[in-house]
Amino acid sequence: MEKIQINTPGAKSEILVGADWESVSGMLPEKGVVIVTDENVRRLYGSRFPDFPVLAITAGEKSKKLEVIGHLAERLLDEGVDRSGFILAVGGGVVCDIAGFLTSIYMRGIRCGYVSTSLLSQVDASTGGKNGVNLGENKNILGNIRQPEFVICDTAMLRTLPDQEYLSGLAELIKTAVIGDIELFELIERNYEKIMDRDQELLIVLVARSVNFKASVVSADEREEGLRRILNFGHTYGHALELQKSLRHGFAVASGMELATEFSFERGLISSVEKDRIISLLERFSLLDKHNIPDDNIRQLILHDKKKKGTNIHFIFTEGIGKALVERVSVDEVVDFYKRFRDKK
């Protein structure tokens, strides 16, 4: 097991990679705890949950809306949860997003911790304190940043993930490697079979490297005013594809990374050799999907991106495997590149 700390001005968060998730019982208050999970996770693990009330939401992105937050808040009131309460989220990225947002606003803030059950959540979503819900078709428009007290990443839980959900998380792992850890990239390149077999020892190493990198970034820039922007590599186009095609998040981000890599190459930031390595790795894990967003749609989707400021957007490029660059680029440039890429395919 590896313990990783996130230290920010307002809070400390401890991520435990490789810990047994059932050890969470010893980390909770004796009373005032409510567990938030989804129906799938409760079906798989609910019989082994700590003995506290359980609130289960519908699994999937469709639950990321204010109505669900309001319903859960009413349930907390029914359970008598006051400002001394504690929410334990047991689930993937959607559950952690919802629980984190709920605990940040319920009675102006109560404590929380996570048991992260998906690869996507373990390598990205549960670390760093970002949480939020969607507003109509606009992703994560409502939310804030609040660090959980702890996150348990038990890689044994990844055995129960459906294949597509597991691969979706792998895309975020590759993203971390591209923007900041060439050794992680090489580990993924060399270990295709072990990764596909969900080798537990290797997964602990991969998840820990990803979390260590993200922890260092978040500790330096919790509010995403500078360095933390690099974590959005692939997400500008990825969020557009996710909304347009209803793709799983990781698959959309993978296609977004392909676009961002090609855009970086066009601007002379990356060699053809490294461009091909990145795209080949995404292809090897069958993460890339065909897409053809119409002109009017791609512009509208990019204009709704949270990273947009006026007519510009903070776009994340790669300067080579393990290096990222943030530049302010006009929305027109981002849209025009997508059209060029689309029309070449």
PDB file of N, CA and C in Angstrom, residues 102-198:
ATOM      1  N   LEU A 102     -22.459  17.426  -2.910  1.00  0.00           N
ATOM      2  CA  LEU A 102     -23.456  17.402  -1.844  1.00  0.00           C
ATOM      3  C   LEU A 102     -22.857  17.812  -0.503  1.00  0.00           C
ATOM      4  N   THR A 103     -21.697  17.234  -0.164  1.00  0.00           N
ATOM      5  CA  THR A 103     -21.118  17.542   1.147  1.00  0.00           C
ATOM      6  C   THR A 103     -20.562  18.966   1.215  1.00  0.00           C
ATOM      7  N   SER A 104     -20.265  19.560   0.070  1.00  0.00           N
ATOM      8  CA  SER A 104     -19.744  20.924   0.082  1.00  0.00           C
ATOM      9  C   SER A 104     -20.831  21.963   0.334  1.00  0.00           C
ATOM     10  N   ILE A 105     -22.097  21.601   0.049  1.00  0.00           N
ATOM     11  CA  ILE A 105     -23.173  22.583   0.198  1.00  0.00           C
ATOM     12  C   ILE A 105     -24.174  22.219   1.297  1.00  0.00           C
ATOM     13  N   TYR A 106     -24.234  20.964   1.706  1.00  0.00           N
ATOM     14  CA  TYR A 106     -25.195  20.569   2.735  1.00  0.00           C
ATOM     15  C   TYR A 106     -24.812  21.220   4.062  1.00  0.00           C
ATOM     16  N   MET A 107     -25.696  22.036   4.606  1.00  0.00           N
ATOM     17  CA  MET A 107     -25.442  22.770   5.849  1.00  0.00           C
ATOM     18  C   MET A 107     -24.118  23.530   5.790  1.00  0.00           C
ATOM     19  N   ARG A 108     -23.808  24.024   4.583  1.00  0.00           N
ATOM     20  CA  ARG A 108     -22.594  24.797   4.287  1.00  0.00           C
ATOM     21  C   ARG A 108     -21.311  23.985   4.430  1.00  0.00           C
ATOM     22  N   GLY A 109     -21.452  22.672   4.405  1.00  0.00           N
ATOM     23  CA  GLY A 109     -20.262  21.834   4.363  1.00  0.00           C
ATOM     24  C   GLY A 109     -20.138  20.843   5.496  1.00  0.00           C
ATOM     25  N   ILE A 110     -20.088  19.552   5.129  1.00  0.00           N
ATOM     26  CA  ILE A 110     -19.813  18.502   6.110  1.00  0.00           C
ATOM     27  C   ILE A 110     -18.667  17.649   5.578  1.00  0.00           C
ATOM     28  N   ARG A 111     -18.180  16.732   6.395  1.00  0.00           N
ATOM     29  CA  ARG A 111     -16.993  15.940   6.062  1.00  0.00           C
ATOM     30  C   ARG A 111     -17.346  14.806   5.096  1.00  0.00           C
ATOM     31  N   CYS A 112     -16.316  14.343   4.380  1.00  0.00           N
ATOM     32  CA  CYS A 112     -16.546  13.227   3.462  1.00  0.00           C
ATOM     33  C   CYS A 112     -15.258  12.463   3.216  1.00  0.00           C
ATOM     34  N   GLY A 113     -15.408  11.220   2.753  1.00  0.00           N
ATOM     35  CA  GLY A 113     -14.310  10.376   2.302  1.00  0.00           C
ATOM     36  C   GLY A 113     -14.827   9.467   1.214  1.00  0.00           C
ATOM     37  N   TYR A 114     -13.905   8.916   0.408  1.00  0.00           N
ATOM     38  CA  TYR A 114     -14.307   8.107  -0.744  1.00  0.00           C
ATOM     39  C   TYR A 114     -13.669   6.725  -0.713  1.00  0.00           C
ATOM     40  N   VAL A 115     -14.442   5.738  -1.138  1.00  0.00           N
ATOM     41  CA  VAL A 115     -13.899   4.463  -1.601  1.00  0.00           C
ATOM     42  C   VAL A 115     -14.100   4.458  -3.110  1.00  0.00           C
ATOM     43  N   SER A 116     -13.003   4.532  -3.851  1.00  0.00           N
ATOM     44  CA  SER A 116     -13.050   4.688  -5.299  1.00  0.00           C
ATOM     45  C   SER A 116     -13.061   3.315  -5.968  1.00  0.00           C
ATOM     46  N   THR A 117     -14.111   3.032  -6.739  1.00  0.00           N
ATOM     47  CA  THR A 117     -14.329   1.670  -7.229  1.00  0.00           C
ATOM     48  C   THR A 117     -13.998   1.467  -8.709  1.00  0.00           C
ATOM     49  N   SER A 118     -13.719   2.542  -9.455  1.00  0.00           N
ATOM     50  CA  SER A 118     -13.431   2.406 -10.887  1.00  0.00           C
ATOM     51  C   SER A 118     -12.023   2.895 -11.179  1.00  0.00           C
ATOM     52  N   LEU A 119     -11.443   2.445 -12.289  1.00  0.00           N
ATOM     53  CA  LEU A 119     -10.106   2.896 -12.663  1.00  0.00           C
ATOM     54  C   LEU A 119     -10.125   4.389 -12.989  1.00  0.00           C
ATOM     55  N   LEU A 120     -11.160   4.856 -13.673  1.00  0.00           N
ATOM     56  CA  LEU A 120     -11.282   6.267 -13.991  1.00  0.00           C
ATOM     57  C   LEU A 120     -11.267   7.114 -12.727  1.00  0.00           C
ATOM     58  N   SER A 121     -11.991   6.673 -11.732  1.00  0.00           N
ATOM     59  CA  SER A 121     -12.043   7.418 -10.475  1.00  0.00           C
ATOM     60  C   SER A 121     -10.730   7.333  -9.713  1.00  0.00           C
ATOM     61  N   GLN A 122     -10.109   6.162  -9.700  1.00  0.00           N
ATOM     62  CA  GLN A 122      -8.879   5.992  -8.936  1.00  0.00           C
ATOM     63  C   GLN A 122      -7.736   6.824  -9.490  1.00  0.00           C
ATOM     64  N   VAL A 123      -7.612   6.898 -10.811  1.00  0.00           N
ATOM     65  CA  VAL A 123      -6.476   7.623 -11.389  1.00  0.00           C
ATOM     66  C   VAL A 123      -6.776   9.101 -11.589  1.00  0.00           C
ATOM     67  N   ASP A 124      -8.064   9.504 -11.479  1.00  0.00           N
ATOM     68  CA  ASP A 124      -8.364  10.896 -11.797  1.00  0.00           C
ATOM     69  C   ASP A 124      -9.490  11.483 -10.945  1.00  0.00           C
ATOM     70  N   ALA A 125     -10.712  10.997 -11.108  1.00  0.00           N
ATOM     71  CA  ALA A 125     -11.878  11.732 -10.624  1.00  0.00           C
ATOM     72  C   ALA A 125     -11.931  11.907  -9.109  1.00  0.00           C
ATOM     73  N   SER A 126     -11.474  10.916  -8.345  1.00  0.00           N
ATOM     74  CA  SER A 126     -11.619  10.999  -6.890  1.00  0.00           C
ATOM     75  C   SER A 126     -10.500  11.787  -6.224  1.00  0.00           C
ATOM     76  N   THR A 127      -9.455  12.114  -6.965  1.00  0.00           N
ATOM     77  CA  THR A 127      -8.305  12.829  -6.423  1.00  0.00           C
ATOM     78  C   THR A 127      -8.343  14.288  -6.867  1.00  0.00           C
ATOM     79  N   GLY A 128      -8.176  15.200  -5.943  1.00  0.00           N
ATOM     80  CA  GLY A 128      -8.049  16.606  -6.315  1.00  0.00           C
ATOM     81  C   GLY A 128      -9.183  17.498  -5.894  1.00  0.00           C
ATOM     82  N   GLY A 129     -10.316  16.919  -5.460  1.00  0.00           N
ATOM     83  CA  GLY A 129     -11.374  17.710  -4.871  1.00  0.00           C
ATOM     84  C   GLY A 129     -12.369  18.336  -5.828  1.00  0.00           C
ATOM     85  N   LYS A 130     -12.163  18.208  -7.143  1.00  0.00           N
ATOM     86  CA  LYS A 130     -13.150  18.752  -8.076  1.00  0.00           C
ATOM     87  C   LYS A 130     -14.431  17.935  -7.992  1.00  0.00           C
ATOM     88  N   ASN A 131     -15.553  18.619  -8.001  1.00  0.00           N
ATOM     89  CA  ASN A 131     -16.827  17.913  -8.046  1.00  0.00           C
ATOM     90  C   ASN A 131     -17.831  18.792  -8.770  1.00  0.00           C
ATOM     91  N   GLY A 132     -18.914  18.200  -9.213  1.00  0.00           N
ATOM     92  CA  GLY A 132     -19.908  19.010  -9.892  1.00  0.00           C
ATOM     93  C   GLY A 132     -20.964  18.178 -10.583  1.00  0.00           C
ATOM     94  N   VAL A 133     -21.978  18.865 -11.077  1.00  0.00           N
ATOM     95  CA  VAL A 133     -23.049  18.218 -11.830  1.00  0.00           C
ATOM     96  C   VAL A 133     -23.239  18.975 -13.141  1.00  0.00           C
ATOM     97  N   ASN A 134     -23.963  18.343 -14.038  1.00  0.00           N
ATOM     98  CA  ASN A 134     -24.188  18.923 -15.356  1.00  0.00           C
ATOM     99  C   ASN A 134     -25.397  19.859 -15.338  1.00  0.00           C
ATOM    100  N   LEU A 135     -25.404  20.783 -16.252  1.00  0.00           N
ATOM    101  CA  LEU A 135     -26.542  21.686 -16.440  1.00  0.00           C
ATOM    102  C   LEU A 135     -27.056  21.462 -17.852  1.00  0.00           C
ATOM    103  N   GLY A 136     -28.142  20.706 -17.961  1.00  0.00           N
ATOM    104  CA  GLY A 136     -28.604  20.297 -19.277  1.00  0.00           C
ATOM    105  C   GLY A 136     -27.542  19.439 -19.932  1.00  0.00           C
ATOM    106  N   GLU A 137     -27.070  19.846 -21.113  1.00  0.00           N
ATOM    107  CA  GLU A 137     -26.044  19.097 -21.824  1.00  0.00           C
ATOM    108  C   GLU A 137     -24.643  19.650 -21.580  1.00  0.00           C
ATOM    109  N   ASN A 138     -24.515  20.577 -20.647  1.00  0.00           N
ATOM    110  CA  ASN A 138     -23.227  21.202 -20.363  1.00  0.00           C
ATOM    111  C   ASN A 138     -22.580  20.539 -19.155  1.00  0.00           C
ATOM    112  N   LYS A 139     -21.386  19.958 -19.361  1.00  0.00           N
ATOM    113  CA  LYS A 139     -20.764  19.114 -18.348  1.00  0.00           C
ATOM    114  C   LYS A 139     -20.163  19.931 -17.207  1.00  0.00           C
ATOM    115  N   ASN A 140     -20.483  19.500 -15.979  1.00  0.00           N
ATOM    116  CA  ASN A 140     -19.818  19.984 -14.760  1.00  0.00           C
ATOM    117  C   ASN A 140     -19.832  21.502 -14.629  1.00  0.00           C
ATOM    118  N   ILE A 141     -20.907  22.141 -15.085  1.00  0.00           N
ATOM    119  CA  ILE A 141     -20.993  23.591 -15.006  1.00  0.00           C
ATOM    120  C   ILE A 141     -21.217  24.056 -13.566  1.00  0.00           C
ATOM    121  N   LEU A 142     -21.922  23.246 -12.779  1.00  0.00           N
ATOM    122  CA  LEU A 142     -22.206  23.600 -11.393  1.00  0.00           C
ATOM    123  C   LEU A 142     -21.361  22.731 -10.472  1.00  0.00           C
ATOM    124  N   GLY A 143     -20.549  23.352  -9.649  1.00  0.00           N
ATOM    125  CA  GLY A 143     -19.699  22.569  -8.754  1.00  0.00           C
ATOM    126  C   GLY A 143     -18.684  23.451  -8.067  1.00  0.00           C
ATOM    127  N   ASN A 144     -17.773  22.828  -7.364  1.00  0.00           N
ATOM    128  CA  ASN A 144     -16.701  23.556  -6.690  1.00  0.00           C
ATOM    129  C   ASN A 144     -15.556  22.594  -6.407  1.00  0.00           C
ATOM    130  N   ILE A 145     -14.626  23.041  -5.579  1.00  0.00           N
ATOM    131  CA  ILE A 145     -13.482  22.206  -5.221  1.00  0.00           C
ATOM    132  C   ILE A 145     -13.475  22.011  -3.713  1.00  0.00           C
ATOM    133  N   ARG A 146     -13.538  20.758  -3.294  1.00  0.00           N
ATOM    134  CA  ARG A 146     -13.532  20.427  -1.865  1.00  0.00           C
ATOM    135  C   ARG A 146     -12.827  19.086  -1.698  1.00  0.00           C
ATOM    136  N   GLN A 147     -11.761  19.066  -0.909  1.00  0.00           N
ATOM    137  CA  GLN A 147     -10.972  17.852  -0.755  1.00  0.00           C
ATOM    138  C   GLN A 147     -11.653  16.853   0.191  1.00  0.00           C
ATOM    139  N   PRO A 148     -11.756  15.571  -0.211  1.00  0.00           N
ATOM    140  CA  PRO A 148     -12.195  14.554   0.745  1.00  0.00           C
ATOM    141  C   PRO A 148     -11.100  14.313   1.784  1.00  0.00           C
ATOM    142  N   GLU A 149     -11.474  13.842   2.956  1.00  0.00           N
ATOM    143  CA  GLU A 149     -10.466  13.561   3.984  1.00  0.00           C
ATOM    144  C   GLU A 149      -9.563  12.414   3.567  1.00  0.00           C
ATOM    145  N   PHE A 150     -10.141  11.442   2.868  1.00  0.00           N
ATOM    146  CA  PHE A 150      -9.353  10.301   2.404  1.00  0.00           C
ATOM    147  C   PHE A 150      -9.986   9.720   1.156  1.00  0.00           C
ATOM    148  N   VAL A 151      -9.171   9.013   0.381  1.00  0.00           N
ATOM    149  CA  VAL A 151      -9.650   8.230  -0.760  1.00  0.00           C
ATOM    150  C   VAL A 151      -8.966   6.869  -0.683  1.00  0.00           C
ATOM    151  N   ILE A 152      -9.743   5.807  -0.691  1.00  0.00           N
ATOM    152  CA  ILE A 152      -9.186   4.456  -0.748  1.00  0.00           C
ATOM    153  C   ILE A 152      -9.294   3.951  -2.195  1.00  0.00           C
ATOM    154  N   CYS A 153      -8.156   3.594  -2.770  1.00  0.00           N
ATOM    155  CA  CYS A 153      -8.100   3.025  -4.117  1.00  0.00           C
ATOM    156  C   CYS A 153      -7.684   1.569  -4.005  1.00  0.00           C
ATOM    157  N   ASP A 154      -8.657   0.683  -3.889  1.00  0.00           N
ATOM    158  CA  ASP A 154      -8.413  -0.752  -3.788  1.00  0.00           C
ATOM    159  C   ASP A 154      -8.480  -1.335  -5.199  1.00  0.00           C
ATOM    160  N   THR A 155      -7.320  -1.660  -5.766  1.00  0.00           N
ATOM    161  CA  THR A 155      -7.306  -2.139  -7.152  1.00  0.00           C
ATOM    162  C   THR A 155      -7.990  -3.491  -7.309  1.00  0.00           C
ATOM    163  N   ALA A 156      -8.204  -4.228  -6.217  1.00  0.00           N
ATOM    164  CA  ALA A 156      -8.947  -5.493  -6.319  1.00  0.00           C
ATOM    165  C   ALA A 156     -10.378  -5.245  -6.784  1.00  0.00           C
ATOM    166  N   MET A 157     -10.908  -4.056  -6.492  1.00  0.00           N
ATOM    167  CA  MET A 157     -12.277  -3.749  -6.909  1.00  0.00           C
ATOM    168  C   MET A 157     -12.382  -3.599  -8.421  1.00  0.00           C
ATOM    169  N   LEU A 158     -11.266  -3.368  -9.092  1.00  0.00           N
ATOM    170  CA  LEU A 158     -11.299  -3.188 -10.542  1.00  0.00           C
ATOM    171  C   LEU A 158     -11.613  -4.483 -11.276  1.00  0.00           C
ATOM    172  N   ARG A 159     -11.508  -5.625 -10.578  1.00  0.00           N
ATOM    173  CA  ARG A 159     -11.826  -6.908 -11.211  1.00  0.00           C
ATOM    174  C   ARG A 159     -13.289  -6.990 -11.618  1.00  0.00           C
ATOM    175  N   THR A 160     -14.156  -6.263 -10.903  1.00  0.00           N
ATOM    176  CA  THR A 160     -15.597  -6.366 -11.177  1.00  0.00           C
ATOM    177  C   THR A 160     -16.083  -5.343 -12.195  1.00  0.00           C
ATOM    178  N   LEU A 161     -15.175  -4.500 -12.699  1.00  0.00           N
ATOM    179  CA  LEU A 161     -15.581  -3.490 -13.680  1.00  0.00           C
ATOM    180  C   LEU A 161     -15.884  -4.131 -15.032  1.00  0.00           C
ATOM    181  N   PRO A 162     -16.942  -3.687 -15.724  1.00  0.00           N
ATOM    182  CA  PRO A 162     -17.137  -4.108 -17.115  1.00  0.00           C
ATOM    183  C   PRO A 162     -15.940  -3.665 -17.964  1.00  0.00           C
ATOM    184  N   ASP A 163     -15.647  -4.404 -19.016  1.00  0.00           N
ATOM    185  CA  ASP A 163     -14.467  -4.127 -19.834  1.00  0.00           C
ATOM    186  C   ASP A 163     -14.419  -2.684 -20.330  1.00  0.00           C
ATOM    187  N   GLN A 164     -15.540  -2.180 -20.828  1.00  0.00           N
ATOM    188  CA  GLN A 164     -15.546  -0.831 -21.382  1.00  0.00           C
ATOM    189  C   GLN A 164     -15.308   0.228 -20.309  1.00  0.00           C
ATOM    190  N   GLU A 165     -15.784  -0.020 -19.115  1.00  0.00           N
ATOM    191  CA  GLU A 165     -15.552   0.919 -18.015  1.00  0.00           C
ATOM    192  C   GLU A 165     -14.083   0.901 -17.595  1.00  0.00           C
ATOM    193  N   TYR A 166     -13.491  -0.277 -17.597  1.00  0.00           N
ATOM    194  CA  TYR A 166     -12.069  -0.397 -17.265  1.00  0.00           C
ATOM    195  C   TYR A 166     -11.217   0.338 -18.295  1.00  0.00           C
ATOM    196  N   LEU A 167     -11.499   0.132 -19.573  1.00  0.00           N
ATOM    197  CA  LEU A 167     -10.734   0.795 -20.627  1.00  0.00           C
ATOM    198  C   LEU A 167     -10.935   2.311 -20.586  1.00  0.00           C
ATOM    199  N   SER A 168     -12.121   2.743 -20.231  1.00  0.00           N
ATOM    200  CA  SER A 168     -12.385   4.173 -20.107  1.00  0.00           C
ATOM    201  C   SER A 168     -11.434   4.812 -19.095  1.00  0.00           C
ATOM    202  N   GLY A 169     -11.203   4.124 -17.985  1.00  0.00           N
ATOM    203  CA  GLY A 169     -10.255   4.628 -16.995  1.00  0.00           C
ATOM    204  C   GLY A 169      -8.820   4.609 -17.484  1.00  0.00           C
ATOM    205  N   LEU A 170      -8.499   3.627 -18.316  1.00  0.00           N
ATOM    206  CA  LEU A 170      -7.139   3.529 -18.844  1.00  0.00           C
ATOM    207  C   LEU A 170      -6.780   4.761 -19.675  1.00  0.00           C
ATOM    208  N   ALA A 171      -7.768   5.350 -20.337  1.00  0.00           N
ATOM    209  CA  ALA A 171      -7.512   6.555 -21.124  1.00  0.00           C
ATOM    210  C   ALA A 171      -6.993   7.684 -20.241  1.00  0.00           C
ATOM    211  N   GLU A 172      -7.564   7.851 -19.056  1.00  0.00           N
ATOM    212  CA  GLU A 172      -7.091   8.902 -18.150  1.00  0.00           C
ATOM    213  C   GLU A 172      -5.699   8.578 -17.611  1.00  0.00           C
ATOM    214  N   LEU A 173      -5.399   7.296 -17.464  1.00  0.00           N
ATOM    215  CA  LEU A 173      -4.055   6.901 -17.047  1.00  0.00           C
ATOM    216  C   LEU A 173      -3.039   7.297 -18.125  1.00  0.00           C
ATOM    217  N   ILE A 174      -3.374   7.042 -19.381  1.00  0.00           N
ATOM    218  CA  ILE A 174      -2.492   7.423 -20.485  1.00  0.00           C
ATOM    219  C   ILE A 174      -2.351   8.943 -20.548  1.00  0.00           C
ATOM    220  N   LYS A 175      -3.445   9.655 -20.286  1.00  0.00           N
ATOM    221  CA  LYS A 175      -3.376  11.116 -20.263  1.00  0.00           C
ATOM    222  C   LYS A 175      -2.324  11.606 -19.268  1.00  0.00           C
ATOM    223  N   THR A 176      -2.342  11.063 -18.064  1.00  0.00           N
ATOM    224  CA  THR A 176      -1.361  11.451 -17.053  1.00  0.00           C
ATOM    225  C   THR A 176       0.051  11.200 -17.555  1.00  0.00           C
ATOM    226  N   ALA A 177       0.255  10.061 -18.192  1.00  0.00           N
ATOM    227  CA  ALA A 177       1.579   9.724 -18.703  1.00  0.00           C
ATOM    228  C   ALA A 177       2.038  10.722 -19.759  1.00  0.00           C
ATOM    229  N   VAL A 178       1.138  11.108 -20.651  1.00  0.00           N
ATOM    230  CA  VAL A 178       1.497  12.019 -21.746  1.00  0.00           C
ATOM    231  C   VAL A 178       1.868  13.402 -21.211  1.00  0.00           C
ATOM    232  N   ILE A 179       1.144  13.873 -20.213  1.00  0.00           N
ATOM    233  CA  ILE A 179       1.381  15.251 -19.757  1.00  0.00           C
ATOM    234  C   ILE A 179       2.486  15.366 -18.720  1.00  0.00           C
ATOM    235  N   GLY A 180       2.883  14.231 -18.085  1.00  0.00           N
ATOM    236  CA  GLY A 180       3.829  14.435 -17.000  1.00  0.00           C
ATOM    237  C   GLY A 180       4.685  13.278 -16.538  1.00  0.00           C
ATOM    238  N   ASP A 181       4.602  12.101 -17.189  1.00  0.00           N
ATOM    239  CA  ASP A 181       5.354  10.966 -16.652  1.00  0.00           C
ATOM    240  C   ASP A 181       5.712   9.996 -17.776  1.00  0.00           C
ATOM    241  N   ILE A 182       6.874  10.215 -18.393  1.00  0.00           N
ATOM    242  CA  ILE A 182       7.283   9.364 -19.509  1.00  0.00           C
ATOM    243  C   ILE A 182       7.534   7.928 -19.049  1.00  0.00           C
ATOM    244  N   GLU A 183       7.991   7.740 -17.797  1.00  0.00           N
ATOM    245  CA  GLU A 183       8.201   6.371 -17.298  1.00  0.00           C
ATOM    246  C   GLU A 183       6.876   5.632 -17.179  1.00  0.00           C
ATOM    247  N   LEU A 184       5.824   6.331 -16.776  1.00  0.00           N
ATOM    248  CA  LEU A 184       4.494   5.714 -16.732  1.00  0.00           C
ATOM    249  C   LEU A 184       4.055   5.334 -18.140  1.00  0.00           C
ATOM    250  N   PHE A 185       4.304   6.195 -19.108  1.00  0.00           N
ATOM    251  CA  PHE A 185       3.958   5.898 -20.504  1.00  0.00           C
ATOM    252  C   PHE A 185       4.653   4.620 -20.958  1.00  0.00           C
ATOM    253  N   GLU A 186       5.940   4.508 -20.651  1.00  0.00           N
ATOM    254  CA  GLU A 186       6.709   3.326 -21.069  1.00  0.00           C
ATOM    255  C   GLU A 186       6.231   2.068 -20.353  1.00  0.00           C
ATOM    256  N   LEU A 187       5.844   2.186 -19.085  1.00  0.00           N
ATOM    257  CA  LEU A 187       5.278   1.045 -18.352  1.00  0.00           C
ATOM    258  C   LEU A 187       4.006   0.541 -19.040  1.00  0.00           C
ATOM    259  N   ILE A 188       3.167   1.474 -19.466  1.00  0.00           N
ATOM    260  CA  ILE A 188       1.924   1.088 -20.146  1.00  0.00           C
ATOM    261  C   ILE A 188       2.246   0.451 -21.493  1.00  0.00           C
ATOM    262  N   GLU A 189       3.188   1.029 -22.222  1.00  0.00           N
ATOM    263  CA  GLU A 189       3.587   0.463 -23.523  1.00  0.00           C
ATOM    264  C   GLU A 189       4.070  -0.975 -23.387  1.00  0.00           C
ATOM    265  N   ARG A 190       4.868  -1.250 -22.339  1.00  0.00           N
ATOM    266  CA  ARG A 190       5.504  -2.572 -22.197  1.00  0.00           C
ATOM    267  C   ARG A 190       4.591  -3.629 -21.607  1.00  0.00           C
ATOM    268  N   ASN A 191       3.466  -3.251 -21.051  1.00  0.00           N
ATOM    269  CA  ASN A 191       2.687  -4.196 -20.244  1.00  0.00           C
ATOM    270  C   ASN A 191       1.245  -4.346 -20.732  1.00  0.00           C
ATOM    271  N   TYR A 192       1.048  -4.378 -22.029  1.00  0.00           N
ATOM    272  CA  TYR A 192      -0.305  -4.493 -22.571  1.00  0.00           C
ATOM    273  C   TYR A 192      -1.051  -5.700 -21.997  1.00  0.00           C
ATOM    274  N   GLU A 193      -0.428  -6.869 -22.031  1.00  0.00           N
ATOM    275  CA  GLU A 193      -1.111  -8.092 -21.597  1.00  0.00           C
ATOM    276  C   GLU A 193      -1.461  -8.039 -20.113  1.00  0.00           C
ATOM    277  N   LYS A 194      -0.513  -7.597 -19.289  1.00  0.00           N
ATOM    278  CA  LYS A 194      -0.784  -7.525 -17.849  1.00  0.00           C
ATOM    279  C   LYS A 194      -1.898  -6.523 -17.534  1.00  0.00           C
ATOM    280  N   ILE A 195      -1.893  -5.414 -18.254  1.00  0.00           N
ATOM    281  CA  ILE A 195      -2.942  -4.417 -18.036  1.00  0.00           C
ATOM    282  C   ILE A 195      -4.297  -4.993 -18.421  1.00  0.00           C
ATOM    283  N   MET A 196      -4.356  -5.670 -19.553  1.00  0.00           N
ATOM    284  CA  MET A 196      -5.625  -6.254 -19.984  1.00  0.00           C
ATOM    285  C   MET A 196      -6.072  -7.378 -19.058  1.00  0.00           C
ATOM    286  N   ASP A 197      -5.112  -8.050 -18.426  1.00  0.00           N
ATOM    287  CA  ASP A 197      -5.441  -9.104 -17.455  1.00  0.00           C
ATOM    288  C   ASP A 197      -5.741  -8.542 -16.068  1.00  0.00           C
ATOM    289  N   ARG A 198      -5.599  -7.225 -15.907  1.00  0.00           N
ATOM    290  CA  ARG A 198      -5.857  -6.531 -14.641  1.00  0.00           C
ATOM    291  C   ARG A 198      -4.956  -7.056 -13.523  1.00  0.00           C
TER     292      ARG A 198
END
